[in-house]
Amino acid sequence: MCGRFAITLPNDAMAQLFSARPANTLPQVPNFNVCPTNQVHVVRTAETGRRLDPFRWGFLPHWYKTETAGPLLINARAETLAEKPAFREACRERRCLIVATGFYEWTKTEQGNRLPWYIQRKDGAPIAFAGVWQDWGADEARQGTCAIVTTPANRQLSAIHHRMPLILEPDDWPLWLGEVGKGAARLMAPGAEGVLEYYRVDPAVNSNQASGPDLIEPIPA
């Protein structure tokens, strides 16, 4: 799964990278500890072209009467994305990219202590998570919500977790966004080996209140 990530790319650089028109209400960056229910940066295709919008991280199906009416859906499994009632329609019609610089996963010691790891691209490029989105609410309370699509971990990341976010390369963005026809299902596979790297970081990030660049500084494993 993916339960926490970082985004450090400036908003104007994000808009340029994804050739997207930015909203005026994008979340502030950098944020080294993006948590569920936070606003995140979402790239989607609209009638006027790509947009970069702020969405709530936590997909809200249309039948939820309140934001807490059911489970917090921050991840969507690729294997069942097209079948689950919550995601079935979004899988066909509302796919998006969720922008990150890196993300966190945790292992446990024999004593049960949680040890955080930070994962990023080896080439230093931003990460584009595959996502799905859903508008939820009515009138002034209407908001965009999203979830990150996950797959079984590849061999490299399986050392620290059995799942990983679906990370898309630039050549695959148009297909995932539905800009070049059908066939996005073929993208829903574990990422290529060797694209990512990871290292231990300070357990301070175990708190969702922690902030600052020190959270992604490496410490001895």
XYZ file of C-alpha atoms in Angstrom:
221
model
C 0.000 0.000 0.000
C 0.973 3.652 0.082
C -0.014 5.534 3.223
C 2.323 8.519 3.290
C 4.395 10.429 0.749
C 6.345 13.634 0.068
C 5.987 16.295 -2.619
C 8.656 18.969 -3.074
C 8.235 20.028 -6.714
C 6.970 23.637 -7.039
C 3.444 23.991 -8.348
C 4.477 25.829 -11.510
C 7.081 23.160 -12.269
C 4.430 20.458 -11.818
C 2.106 22.230 -14.235
C 4.895 22.508 -16.785
C 6.027 18.892 -16.390
C 2.527 17.517 -16.963
C 1.458 20.173 -19.502
C -1.492 20.924 -17.226
C -3.382 24.087 -16.346
C -2.953 24.655 -12.582
C -5.811 25.515 -10.238
C -5.441 28.576 -8.016
C -5.980 26.538 -4.846
C -3.196 23.951 -5.058
C -1.690 22.646 -1.794
C 1.414 24.363 -0.511
C 4.753 22.742 -1.243
C 7.077 21.385 -0.092
C 5.253 18.885 2.102
C 7.462 16.102 3.409
C 4.642 14.263 5.173
C 1.506 14.049 3.021
C -1.113 12.090 4.980
C -4.501 10.579 4.146
C -7.310 13.178 3.862
C -4.742 15.886 2.959
C -5.135 17.784 -0.292
C -2.844 16.378 -2.983
C -1.831 17.340 -6.515
C -3.863 15.507 -9.161
C -3.413 15.611 -12.937
C -6.524 14.743 -14.935
C -7.849 15.311 -18.421
C -10.816 17.626 -18.932
C -12.554 18.917 -22.040
C -10.132 21.835 -22.192
C -7.028 19.676 -21.708
C -5.044 18.551 -18.702
C -5.665 20.157 -15.325
C -3.616 20.163 -12.121
C -6.114 20.244 -9.271
C -6.241 19.827 -5.470
C -8.059 16.626 -4.449
C -8.689 15.016 -1.089
C -6.557 11.893 -0.671
C -9.238 9.434 0.303
C -11.725 8.338 -2.360
C -15.365 8.923 -1.415
C -17.884 6.770 -3.330
C -21.042 8.597 -4.308
C -23.119 6.608 -1.814
C -21.170 7.861 1.225
C -23.472 10.285 3.064
C -20.556 11.708 5.068
C -16.770 11.585 4.720
C -16.643 8.964 7.483
C -19.567 6.826 6.304
C -17.261 3.957 5.306
C -13.625 2.858 5.146
C -10.968 5.438 4.270
C -10.119 4.466 0.673
C -6.621 5.836 0.088
C -5.485 2.872 -2.052
C -7.190 0.816 -4.769
C -5.837 -2.617 -5.693
C -5.081 -2.954 -9.401
C -6.187 -6.590 -9.384
C -9.784 -5.690 -8.433
C -10.018 -2.079 -9.611
C -12.429 -2.854 -12.465
C -14.667 -5.016 -10.240
C -15.049 -3.211 -6.901
C -18.255 -1.143 -6.817
C -16.418 1.832 -5.298
C -13.871 2.049 -8.124
C -15.466 0.293 -11.109
C -16.778 3.392 -12.875
C -13.755 5.523 -11.991
C -11.468 2.846 -13.439
C -13.192 3.278 -16.803
C -13.831 7.007 -16.847
C -11.901 8.886 -14.148
C -8.246 7.950 -14.040
C -5.642 10.452 -12.903
C -2.025 10.937 -11.900
C -1.073 11.816 -8.319
C 2.236 13.655 -8.079
C 4.926 12.806 -5.509
C 8.646 13.137 -4.934
C 8.905 9.947 -2.896
C 6.909 7.780 -0.501
C 7.304 5.949 2.794
C 6.914 2.333 3.827
C 7.547 0.634 7.146
C 9.095 -2.579 8.378
C 8.883 -3.918 11.930
C 11.571 -5.116 14.299
C 11.151 -8.291 16.330
C 10.088 -6.021 19.184
C 7.332 -4.511 17.055
C 8.961 -1.125 16.468
C 8.046 0.520 13.163
C 11.043 1.449 11.009
C 10.343 3.912 8.185
C 11.953 3.786 4.741
C 11.870 6.497 2.090
C 11.507 5.411 -1.541
C 12.280 7.613 -4.537
C 13.263 7.339 -8.174
C 16.960 6.717 -8.767
C 17.005 9.334 -11.517
C 15.637 12.017 -9.177
C 12.553 12.627 -11.326
C 9.132 13.226 -9.765
C 6.850 10.225 -9.353
C 3.468 9.912 -11.061
C 1.253 7.499 -9.146
C -1.660 6.017 -11.082
C -4.880 7.103 -9.437
C -8.650 7.203 -9.747
C -10.894 10.084 -8.738
C -14.472 10.843 -7.785
C -16.360 14.105 -7.217
C -18.285 13.908 -3.944
C -20.728 16.139 -2.135
C -23.148 18.780 -3.306
C -23.039 22.484 -4.060
C -20.383 24.383 -2.068
C -19.344 21.195 -0.248
C -18.504 19.410 -3.518
C -14.911 18.223 -3.664
C -12.644 15.997 -5.725
C -11.372 12.845 -4.019
C -8.826 10.256 -5.123
C -7.055 6.987 -4.372
C -3.653 5.635 -5.394
C -3.683 2.405 -7.413
C -1.396 -0.303 -5.996
C 0.074 -3.569 -7.308
C 2.017 -6.452 -5.788
C 5.530 -5.252 -4.997
C 8.285 -5.961 -7.489
C 11.261 -8.030 -6.355
C 13.237 -5.004 -5.194
C 10.543 -3.471 -2.969
C 9.229 -6.781 -1.660
C 12.106 -6.670 0.833
C 10.236 -3.982 2.754
C 6.565 -4.354 1.728
C 4.335 -6.727 -0.232
C 2.521 -3.910 -2.099
C 3.662 -0.834 -4.007
C 1.989 2.091 -5.761
C 1.552 1.829 -9.510
C 4.156 4.247 -10.891
C 3.742 5.388 -14.487
C 6.451 6.539 -16.875
C 5.833 9.690 -18.989
C 5.164 7.691 -22.153
C 2.284 5.964 -20.369
C 0.595 9.074 -18.972
C -1.638 9.678 -22.033
C -2.921 6.094 -22.016
C -3.685 6.124 -18.290
C -5.434 9.489 -18.600
C -7.599 8.178 -21.448
C -6.167 10.543 -24.025
C -5.146 7.907 -26.577
C -7.920 5.347 -26.502
C -8.332 2.146 -24.531
C -5.850 -0.350 -23.118
C -4.887 1.171 -19.769
C -5.327 -2.223 -18.095
C -1.998 -3.361 -19.509
C -0.262 -0.724 -17.366
C -1.472 -2.265 -14.108
C 1.573 -4.382 -13.316
C 4.424 -4.106 -10.793
C 6.982 -1.470 -11.695
C 10.238 -2.246 -13.471
C 13.174 -3.335 -11.336
C 15.912 -0.812 -10.676
C 13.833 2.356 -11.179
C 13.524 3.067 -7.442
C 15.886 3.236 -4.487
C 15.144 3.276 -0.775
C 16.841 4.002 2.534
C 16.036 4.248 6.239
C 14.802 7.557 7.629
C 14.157 8.907 11.104
C 11.198 7.406 13.023
C 9.997 10.975 13.547
C 7.918 10.458 10.397
C 5.869 7.847 12.288
C 3.887 10.851 13.548
C 1.475 12.420 11.105
C 2.291 15.753 12.776
C 5.970 15.636 11.772
C 7.224 18.003 9.081
C 10.352 19.335 7.461
C 13.123 18.142 5.123
C 14.837 16.129 7.854
C 12.122 13.500 7.406
C 13.671 12.312 4.126
C 17.321 12.458 5.212
C 18.949 9.003 5.279
C 20.057 7.438 8.560
C 22.097 4.262 9.077
C 19.991 1.128 8.560
